[in-house]
JSON list of C-alpha atoms and ligand atoms in Angstrom, two decimals:
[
{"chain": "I", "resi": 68, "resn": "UNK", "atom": "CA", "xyz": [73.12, 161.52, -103.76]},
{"chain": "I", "resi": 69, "resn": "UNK", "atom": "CA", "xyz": [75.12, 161.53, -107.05]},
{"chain": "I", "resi": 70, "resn": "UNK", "atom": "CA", "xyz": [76.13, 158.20, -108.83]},
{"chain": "I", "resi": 71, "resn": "UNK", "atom": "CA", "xyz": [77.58, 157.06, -111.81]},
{"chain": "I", "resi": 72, "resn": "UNK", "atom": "CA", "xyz": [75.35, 156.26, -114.73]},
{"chain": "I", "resi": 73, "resn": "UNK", "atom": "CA", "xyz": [76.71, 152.72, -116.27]},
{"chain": "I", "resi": 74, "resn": "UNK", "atom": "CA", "xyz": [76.98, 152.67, -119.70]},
{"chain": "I", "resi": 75, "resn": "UNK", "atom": "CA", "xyz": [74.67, 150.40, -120.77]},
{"chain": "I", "resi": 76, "resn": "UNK", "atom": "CA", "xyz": [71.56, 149.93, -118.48]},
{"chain": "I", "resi": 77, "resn": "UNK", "atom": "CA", "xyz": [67.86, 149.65, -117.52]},
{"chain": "I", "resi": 78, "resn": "UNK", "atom": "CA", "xyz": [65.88, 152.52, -116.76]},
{"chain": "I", "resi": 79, "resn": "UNK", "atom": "CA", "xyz": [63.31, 150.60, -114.59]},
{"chain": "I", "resi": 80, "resn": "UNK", "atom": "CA", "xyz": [66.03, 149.91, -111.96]},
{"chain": "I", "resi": 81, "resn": "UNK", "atom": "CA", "xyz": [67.93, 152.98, -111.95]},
{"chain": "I", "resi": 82, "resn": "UNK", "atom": "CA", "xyz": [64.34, 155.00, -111.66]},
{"chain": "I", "resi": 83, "resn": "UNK", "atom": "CA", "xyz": [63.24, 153.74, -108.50]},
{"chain": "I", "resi": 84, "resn": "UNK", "atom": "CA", "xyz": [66.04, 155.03, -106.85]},
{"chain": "I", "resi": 85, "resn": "UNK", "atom": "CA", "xyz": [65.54, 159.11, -107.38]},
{"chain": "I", "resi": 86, "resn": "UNK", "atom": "CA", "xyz": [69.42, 159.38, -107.24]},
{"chain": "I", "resi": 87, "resn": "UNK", "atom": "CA", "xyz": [70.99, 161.76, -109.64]},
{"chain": "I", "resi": 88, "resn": "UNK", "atom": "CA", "xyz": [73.30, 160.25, -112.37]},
{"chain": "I", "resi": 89, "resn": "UNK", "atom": "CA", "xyz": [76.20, 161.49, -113.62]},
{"chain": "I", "resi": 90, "resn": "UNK", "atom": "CA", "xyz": [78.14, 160.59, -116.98]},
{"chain": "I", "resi": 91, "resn": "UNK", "atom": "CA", "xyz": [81.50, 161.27, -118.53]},
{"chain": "I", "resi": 92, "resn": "UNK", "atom": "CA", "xyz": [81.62, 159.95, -122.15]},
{"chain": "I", "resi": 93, "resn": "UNK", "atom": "CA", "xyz": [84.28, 160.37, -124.50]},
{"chain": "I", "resi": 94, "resn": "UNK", "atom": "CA", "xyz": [83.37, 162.28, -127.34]},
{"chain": "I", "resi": 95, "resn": "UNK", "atom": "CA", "xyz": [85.30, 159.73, -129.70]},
{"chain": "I", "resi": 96, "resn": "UNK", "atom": "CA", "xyz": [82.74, 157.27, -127.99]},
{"chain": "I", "resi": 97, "resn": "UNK", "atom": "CA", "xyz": [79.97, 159.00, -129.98]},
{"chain": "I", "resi": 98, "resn": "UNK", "atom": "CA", "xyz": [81.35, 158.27, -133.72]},
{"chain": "I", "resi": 99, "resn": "UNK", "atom": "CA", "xyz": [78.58, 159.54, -135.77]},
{"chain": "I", "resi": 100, "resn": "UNK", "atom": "CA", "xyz": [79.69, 162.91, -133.72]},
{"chain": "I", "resi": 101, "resn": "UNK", "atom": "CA", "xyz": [83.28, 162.27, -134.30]},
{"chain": "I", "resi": 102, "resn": "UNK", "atom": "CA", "xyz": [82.99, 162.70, -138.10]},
{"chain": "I", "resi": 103, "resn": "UNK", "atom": "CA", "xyz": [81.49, 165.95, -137.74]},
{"chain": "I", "resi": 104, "resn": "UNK", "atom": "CA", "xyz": [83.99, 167.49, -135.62]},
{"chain": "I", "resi": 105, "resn": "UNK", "atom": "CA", "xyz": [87.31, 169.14, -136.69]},
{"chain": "I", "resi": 106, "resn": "UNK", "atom": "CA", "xyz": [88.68, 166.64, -133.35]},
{"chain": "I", "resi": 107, "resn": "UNK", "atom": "CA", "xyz": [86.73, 165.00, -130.95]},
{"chain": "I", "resi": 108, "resn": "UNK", "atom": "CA", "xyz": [88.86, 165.28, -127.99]},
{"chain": "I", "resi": 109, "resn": "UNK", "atom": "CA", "xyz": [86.55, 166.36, -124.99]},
{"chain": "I", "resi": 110, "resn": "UNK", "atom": "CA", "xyz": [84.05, 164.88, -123.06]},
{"chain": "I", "resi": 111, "resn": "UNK", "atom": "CA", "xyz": [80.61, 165.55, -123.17]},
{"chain": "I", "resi": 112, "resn": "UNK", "atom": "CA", "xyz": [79.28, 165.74, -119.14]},
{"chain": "I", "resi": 113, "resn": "UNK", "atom": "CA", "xyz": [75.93, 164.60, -118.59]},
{"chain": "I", "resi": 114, "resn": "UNK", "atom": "CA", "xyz": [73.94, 165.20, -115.14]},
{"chain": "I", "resi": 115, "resn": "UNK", "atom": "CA", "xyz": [70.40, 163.91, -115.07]},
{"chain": "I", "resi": 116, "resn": "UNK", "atom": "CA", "xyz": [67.78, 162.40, -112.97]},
{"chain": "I", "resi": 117, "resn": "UNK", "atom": "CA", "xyz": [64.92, 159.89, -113.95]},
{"chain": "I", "resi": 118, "resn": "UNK", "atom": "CA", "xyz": [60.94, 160.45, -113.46]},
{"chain": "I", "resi": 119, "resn": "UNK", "atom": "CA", "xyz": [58.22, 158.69, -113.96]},
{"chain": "I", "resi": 120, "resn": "UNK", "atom": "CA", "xyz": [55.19, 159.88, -116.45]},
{"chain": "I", "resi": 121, "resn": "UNK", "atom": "CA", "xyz": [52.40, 157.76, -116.76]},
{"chain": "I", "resi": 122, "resn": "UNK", "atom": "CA", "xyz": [53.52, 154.75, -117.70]},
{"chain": "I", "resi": 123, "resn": "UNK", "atom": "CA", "xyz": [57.31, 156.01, -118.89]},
{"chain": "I", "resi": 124, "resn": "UNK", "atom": "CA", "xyz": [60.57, 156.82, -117.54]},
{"chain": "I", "resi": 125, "resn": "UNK", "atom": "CA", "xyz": [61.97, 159.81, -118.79]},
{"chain": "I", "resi": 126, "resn": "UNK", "atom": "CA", "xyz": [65.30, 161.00, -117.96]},
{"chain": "I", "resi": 127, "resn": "UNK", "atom": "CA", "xyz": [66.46, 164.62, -117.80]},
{"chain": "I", "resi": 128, "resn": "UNK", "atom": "CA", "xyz": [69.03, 166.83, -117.05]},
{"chain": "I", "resi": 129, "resn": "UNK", "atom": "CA", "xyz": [71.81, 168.72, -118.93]},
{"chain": "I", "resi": 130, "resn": "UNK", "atom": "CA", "xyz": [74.90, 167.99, -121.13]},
{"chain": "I", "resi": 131, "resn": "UNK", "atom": "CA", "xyz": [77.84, 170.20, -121.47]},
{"chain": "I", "resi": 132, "resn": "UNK", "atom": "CA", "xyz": [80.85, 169.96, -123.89]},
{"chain": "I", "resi": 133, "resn": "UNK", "atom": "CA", "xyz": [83.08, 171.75, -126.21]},
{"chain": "I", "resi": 134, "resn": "UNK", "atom": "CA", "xyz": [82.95, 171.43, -129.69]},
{"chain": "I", "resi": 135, "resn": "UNK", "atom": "CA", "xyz": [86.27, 171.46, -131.69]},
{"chain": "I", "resi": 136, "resn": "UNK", "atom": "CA", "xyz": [84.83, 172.90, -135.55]},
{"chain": "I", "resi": 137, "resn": "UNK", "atom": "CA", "xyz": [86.21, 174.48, -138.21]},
{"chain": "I", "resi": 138, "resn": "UNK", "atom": "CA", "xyz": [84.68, 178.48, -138.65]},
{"chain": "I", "resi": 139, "resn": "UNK", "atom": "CA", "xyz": [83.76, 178.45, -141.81]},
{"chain": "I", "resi": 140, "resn": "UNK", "atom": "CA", "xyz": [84.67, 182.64, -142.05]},
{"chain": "I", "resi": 141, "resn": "UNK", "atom": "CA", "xyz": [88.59, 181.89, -141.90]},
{"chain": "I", "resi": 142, "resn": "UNK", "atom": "CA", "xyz": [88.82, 177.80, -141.85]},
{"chain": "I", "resi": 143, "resn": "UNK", "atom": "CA", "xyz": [90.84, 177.57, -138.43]},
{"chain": "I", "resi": 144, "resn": "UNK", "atom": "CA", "xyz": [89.87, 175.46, -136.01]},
{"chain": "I", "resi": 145, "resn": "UNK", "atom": "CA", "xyz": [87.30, 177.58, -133.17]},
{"chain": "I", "resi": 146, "resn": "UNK", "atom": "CA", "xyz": [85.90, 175.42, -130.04]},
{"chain": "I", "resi": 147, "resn": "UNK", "atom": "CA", "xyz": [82.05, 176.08, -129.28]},
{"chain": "I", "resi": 148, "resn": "UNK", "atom": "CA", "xyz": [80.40, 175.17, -126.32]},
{"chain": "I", "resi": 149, "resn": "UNK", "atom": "CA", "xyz": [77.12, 173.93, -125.01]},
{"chain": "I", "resi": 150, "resn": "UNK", "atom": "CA", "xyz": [75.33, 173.61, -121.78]},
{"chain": "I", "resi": 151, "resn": "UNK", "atom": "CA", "xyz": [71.92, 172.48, -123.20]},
{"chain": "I", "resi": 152, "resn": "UNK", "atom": "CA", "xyz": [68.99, 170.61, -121.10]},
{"chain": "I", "resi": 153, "resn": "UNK", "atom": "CA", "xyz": [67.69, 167.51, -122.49]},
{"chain": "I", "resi": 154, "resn": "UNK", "atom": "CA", "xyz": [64.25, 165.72, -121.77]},
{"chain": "I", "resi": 155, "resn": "UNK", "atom": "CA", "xyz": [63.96, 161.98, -123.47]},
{"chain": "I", "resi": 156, "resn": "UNK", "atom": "CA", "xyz": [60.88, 159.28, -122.32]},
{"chain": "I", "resi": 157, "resn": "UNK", "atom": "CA", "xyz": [62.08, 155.55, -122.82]},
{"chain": "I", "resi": 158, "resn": "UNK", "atom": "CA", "xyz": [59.17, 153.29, -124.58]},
{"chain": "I", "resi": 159, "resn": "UNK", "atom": "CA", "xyz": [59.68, 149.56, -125.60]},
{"chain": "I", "resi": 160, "resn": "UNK", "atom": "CA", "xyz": [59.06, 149.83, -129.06]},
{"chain": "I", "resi": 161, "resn": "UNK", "atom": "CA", "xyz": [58.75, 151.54, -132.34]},
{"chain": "I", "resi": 162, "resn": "UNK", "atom": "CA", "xyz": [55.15, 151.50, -131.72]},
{"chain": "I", "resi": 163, "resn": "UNK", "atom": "CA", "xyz": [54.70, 153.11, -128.47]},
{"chain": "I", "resi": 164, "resn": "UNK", "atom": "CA", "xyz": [57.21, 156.28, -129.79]},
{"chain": "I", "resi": 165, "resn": "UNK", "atom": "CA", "xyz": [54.64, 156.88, -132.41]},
{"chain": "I", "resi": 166, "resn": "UNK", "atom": "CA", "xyz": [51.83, 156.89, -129.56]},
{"chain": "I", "resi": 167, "resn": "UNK", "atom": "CA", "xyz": [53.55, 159.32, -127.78]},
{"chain": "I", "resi": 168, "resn": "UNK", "atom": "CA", "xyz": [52.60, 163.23, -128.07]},
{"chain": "I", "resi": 169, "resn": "UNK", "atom": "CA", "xyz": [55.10, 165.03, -130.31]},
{"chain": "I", "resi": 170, "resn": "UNK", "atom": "CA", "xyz": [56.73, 167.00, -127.43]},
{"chain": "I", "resi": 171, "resn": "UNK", "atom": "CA", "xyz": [58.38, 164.43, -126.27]},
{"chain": "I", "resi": 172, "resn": "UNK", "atom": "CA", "xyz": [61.89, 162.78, -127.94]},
{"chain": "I", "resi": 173, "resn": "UNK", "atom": "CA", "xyz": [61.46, 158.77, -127.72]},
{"chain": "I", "resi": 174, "resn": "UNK", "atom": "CA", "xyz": [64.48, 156.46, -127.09]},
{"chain": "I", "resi": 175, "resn": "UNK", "atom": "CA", "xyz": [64.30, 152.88, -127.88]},
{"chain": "I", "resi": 176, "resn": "UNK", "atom": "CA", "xyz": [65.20, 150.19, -125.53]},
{"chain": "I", "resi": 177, "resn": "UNK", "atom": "CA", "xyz": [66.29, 147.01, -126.70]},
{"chain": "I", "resi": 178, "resn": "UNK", "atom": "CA", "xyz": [65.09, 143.46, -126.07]},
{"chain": "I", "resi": 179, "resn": "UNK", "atom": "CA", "xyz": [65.64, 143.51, -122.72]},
{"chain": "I", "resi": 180, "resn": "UNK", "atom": "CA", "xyz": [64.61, 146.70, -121.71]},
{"chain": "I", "resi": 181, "resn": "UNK", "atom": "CA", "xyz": [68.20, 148.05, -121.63]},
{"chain": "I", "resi": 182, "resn": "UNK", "atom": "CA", "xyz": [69.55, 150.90, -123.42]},
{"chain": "I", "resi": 183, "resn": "UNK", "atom": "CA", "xyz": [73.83, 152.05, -124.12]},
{"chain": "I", "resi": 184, "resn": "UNK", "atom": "CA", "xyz": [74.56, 155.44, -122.86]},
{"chain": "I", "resi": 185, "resn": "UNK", "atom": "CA", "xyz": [76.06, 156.00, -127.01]},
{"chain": "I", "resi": 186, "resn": "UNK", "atom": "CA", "xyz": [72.67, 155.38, -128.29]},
{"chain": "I", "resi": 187, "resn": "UNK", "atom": "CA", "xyz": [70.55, 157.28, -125.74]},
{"chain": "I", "resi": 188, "resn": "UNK", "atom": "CA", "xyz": [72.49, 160.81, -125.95]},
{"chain": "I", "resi": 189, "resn": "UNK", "atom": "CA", "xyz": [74.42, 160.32, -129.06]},
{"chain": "I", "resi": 190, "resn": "UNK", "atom": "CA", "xyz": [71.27, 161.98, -131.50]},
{"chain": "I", "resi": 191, "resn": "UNK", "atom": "CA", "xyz": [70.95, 164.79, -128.43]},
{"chain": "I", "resi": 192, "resn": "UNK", "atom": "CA", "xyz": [74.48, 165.92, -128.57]},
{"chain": "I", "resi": 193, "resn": "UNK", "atom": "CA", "xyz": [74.54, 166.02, -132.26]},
{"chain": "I", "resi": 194, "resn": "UNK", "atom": "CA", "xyz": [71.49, 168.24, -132.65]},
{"chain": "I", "resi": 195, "resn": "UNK", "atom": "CA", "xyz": [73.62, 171.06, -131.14]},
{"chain": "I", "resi": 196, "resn": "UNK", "atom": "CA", "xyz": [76.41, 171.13, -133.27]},
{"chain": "I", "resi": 197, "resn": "UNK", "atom": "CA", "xyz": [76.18, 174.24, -135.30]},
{"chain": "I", "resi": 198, "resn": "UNK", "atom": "CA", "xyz": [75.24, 174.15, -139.00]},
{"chain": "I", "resi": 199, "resn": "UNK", "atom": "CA", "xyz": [77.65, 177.11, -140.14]},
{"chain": "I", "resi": 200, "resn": "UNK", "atom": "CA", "xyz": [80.19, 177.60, -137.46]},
{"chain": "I", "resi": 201, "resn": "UNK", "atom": "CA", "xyz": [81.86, 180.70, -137.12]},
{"chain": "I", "resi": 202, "resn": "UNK", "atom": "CA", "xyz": [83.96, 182.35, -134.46]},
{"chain": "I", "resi": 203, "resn": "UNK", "atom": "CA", "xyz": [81.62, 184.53, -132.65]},
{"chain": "I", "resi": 204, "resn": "UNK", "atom": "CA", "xyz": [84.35, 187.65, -132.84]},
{"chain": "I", "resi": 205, "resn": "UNK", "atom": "CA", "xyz": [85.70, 188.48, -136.47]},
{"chain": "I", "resi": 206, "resn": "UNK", "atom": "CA", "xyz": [88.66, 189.35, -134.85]},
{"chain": "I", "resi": 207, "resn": "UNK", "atom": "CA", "xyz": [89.32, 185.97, -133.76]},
{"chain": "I", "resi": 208, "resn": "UNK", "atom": "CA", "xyz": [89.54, 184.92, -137.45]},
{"chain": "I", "resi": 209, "resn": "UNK", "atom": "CA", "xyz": [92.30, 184.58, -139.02]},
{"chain": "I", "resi": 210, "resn": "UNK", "atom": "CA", "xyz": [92.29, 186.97, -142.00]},
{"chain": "I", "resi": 211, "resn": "UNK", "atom": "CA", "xyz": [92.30, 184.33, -144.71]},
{"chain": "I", "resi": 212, "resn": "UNK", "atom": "CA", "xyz": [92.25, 182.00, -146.81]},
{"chain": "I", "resi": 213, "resn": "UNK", "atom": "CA", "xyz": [95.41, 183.21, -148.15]},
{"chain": "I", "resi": 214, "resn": "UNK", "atom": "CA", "xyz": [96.16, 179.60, -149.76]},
{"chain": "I", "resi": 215, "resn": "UNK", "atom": "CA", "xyz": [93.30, 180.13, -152.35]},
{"chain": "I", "resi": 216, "resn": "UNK", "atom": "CA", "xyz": [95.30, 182.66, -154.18]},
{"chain": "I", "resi": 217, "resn": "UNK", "atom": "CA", "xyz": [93.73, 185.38, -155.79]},
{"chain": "I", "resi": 218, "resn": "UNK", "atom": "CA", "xyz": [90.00, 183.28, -155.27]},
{"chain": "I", "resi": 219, "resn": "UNK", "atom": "CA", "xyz": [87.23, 185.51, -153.58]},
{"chain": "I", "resi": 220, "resn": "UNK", "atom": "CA", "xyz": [87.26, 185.39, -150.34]},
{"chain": "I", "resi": 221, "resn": "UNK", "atom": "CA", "xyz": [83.98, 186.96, -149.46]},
{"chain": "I", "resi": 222, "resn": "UNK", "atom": "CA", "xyz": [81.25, 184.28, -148.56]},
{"chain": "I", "resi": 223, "resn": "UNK", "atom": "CA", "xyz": [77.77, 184.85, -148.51]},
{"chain": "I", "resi": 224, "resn": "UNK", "atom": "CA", "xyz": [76.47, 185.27, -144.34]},
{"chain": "I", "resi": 225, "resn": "UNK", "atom": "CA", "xyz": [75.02, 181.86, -143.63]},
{"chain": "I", "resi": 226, "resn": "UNK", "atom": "CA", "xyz": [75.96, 179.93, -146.35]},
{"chain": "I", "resi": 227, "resn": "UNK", "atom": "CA", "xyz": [78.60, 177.31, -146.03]},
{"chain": "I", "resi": 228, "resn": "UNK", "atom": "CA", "xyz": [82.11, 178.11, -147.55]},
{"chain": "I", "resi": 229, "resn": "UNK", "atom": "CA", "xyz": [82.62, 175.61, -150.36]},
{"chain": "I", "resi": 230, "resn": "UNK", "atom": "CA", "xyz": [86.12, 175.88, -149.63]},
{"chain": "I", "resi": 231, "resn": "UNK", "atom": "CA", "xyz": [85.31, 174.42, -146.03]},
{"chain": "I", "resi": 232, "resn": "UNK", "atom": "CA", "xyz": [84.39, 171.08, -147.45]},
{"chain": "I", "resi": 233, "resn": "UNK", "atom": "CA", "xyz": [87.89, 170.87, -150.09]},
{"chain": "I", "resi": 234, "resn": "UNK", "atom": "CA", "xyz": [89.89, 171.63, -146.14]},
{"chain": "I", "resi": 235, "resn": "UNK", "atom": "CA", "xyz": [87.40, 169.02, -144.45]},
{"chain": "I", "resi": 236, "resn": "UNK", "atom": "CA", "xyz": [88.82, 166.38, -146.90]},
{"chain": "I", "resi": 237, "resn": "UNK", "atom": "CA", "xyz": [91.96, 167.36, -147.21]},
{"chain": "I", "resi": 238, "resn": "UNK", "atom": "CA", "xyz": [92.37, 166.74, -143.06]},
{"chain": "I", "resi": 239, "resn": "UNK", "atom": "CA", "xyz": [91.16, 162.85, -143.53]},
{"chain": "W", "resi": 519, "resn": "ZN", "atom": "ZN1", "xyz": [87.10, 182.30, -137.85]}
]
């Protein structure tokens, strides 16, 4: 059975039920997200099930989405895209995450024991966004960046293009 996770709920209910959940959310949803990406125009798909662990709830399962980015080789927009498993155990408090064994990623709830969908995958979607992305072909770049003049083009493998950031700005 397959239902729709709400977007702002409490894992103690939904956890009895063994159902798995299913979530479309808006990648402009997630802002922190938003102002990393070139445009923040897909979804990000969750599937994931709850399970109990002691005296937690964890939920698990996988996200998928597509990344809009600038390559940072030739400065044109690339997409990149992930299908990464996730693992997160609910506690109450501050308190209880720092009990927990440092395997496991801790999510908050709030007073009332409920938690927002934004706040309980935004940090997990983030963490795959690429530090230095790149089109994974050369060919795919675009021979560049011809606007720079007679400037070096040649940038060190793994380091970020400085010229990257001046585009970044320029697009806001
Ligand atoms: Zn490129």
């Amino acid at each position: 059975m397959v239902k729709a996770l709400p977007q702002r709920f409490k894992p103690e209910l939904l956890a009895r039920e063994g159902t798995r959940f299913e979530l479309v959310l808006p990648q402009s949803q997630l802002k922190r997200l938003s102002g990393i990406l070139a445009s923040s125009n897909n979804d990000v798909q969750v599937s994931a099930l709850f399970s109990r662990l002691k005296n937690h709830i964890v939920i698990s399962g996988r996200l998928e989405t597509r990344f809009t980015l600038i390559c940072q080789r030739c400065l044109e927009p690339m997409d990149f895209d992930v299908s990464e498993p996730f693992e997160l155990i609910f506690v109450d408090d501050e308190l209880k995450a720092e009990e927990l064994p440092k395997e496991f990623d801790p999510v908050i709830l709030d007073d009332q024991g409920h938690i927002h969908v934004v706040d309980l995958f935004e940090d997990e979607v983030i963490l795959h966004v690429p530090e230095v992305p790149k089109h994974s072909d050369m060919s795919a770049c675009n021979q560049g960046p011809t606007e720079f003049g007679d400037l070096p083009v040649e940038v060190e493998e793994g380091k970020p293009n400085p010229f990257a950031a001046l585009k970044k700005l320029n697009l806001h």
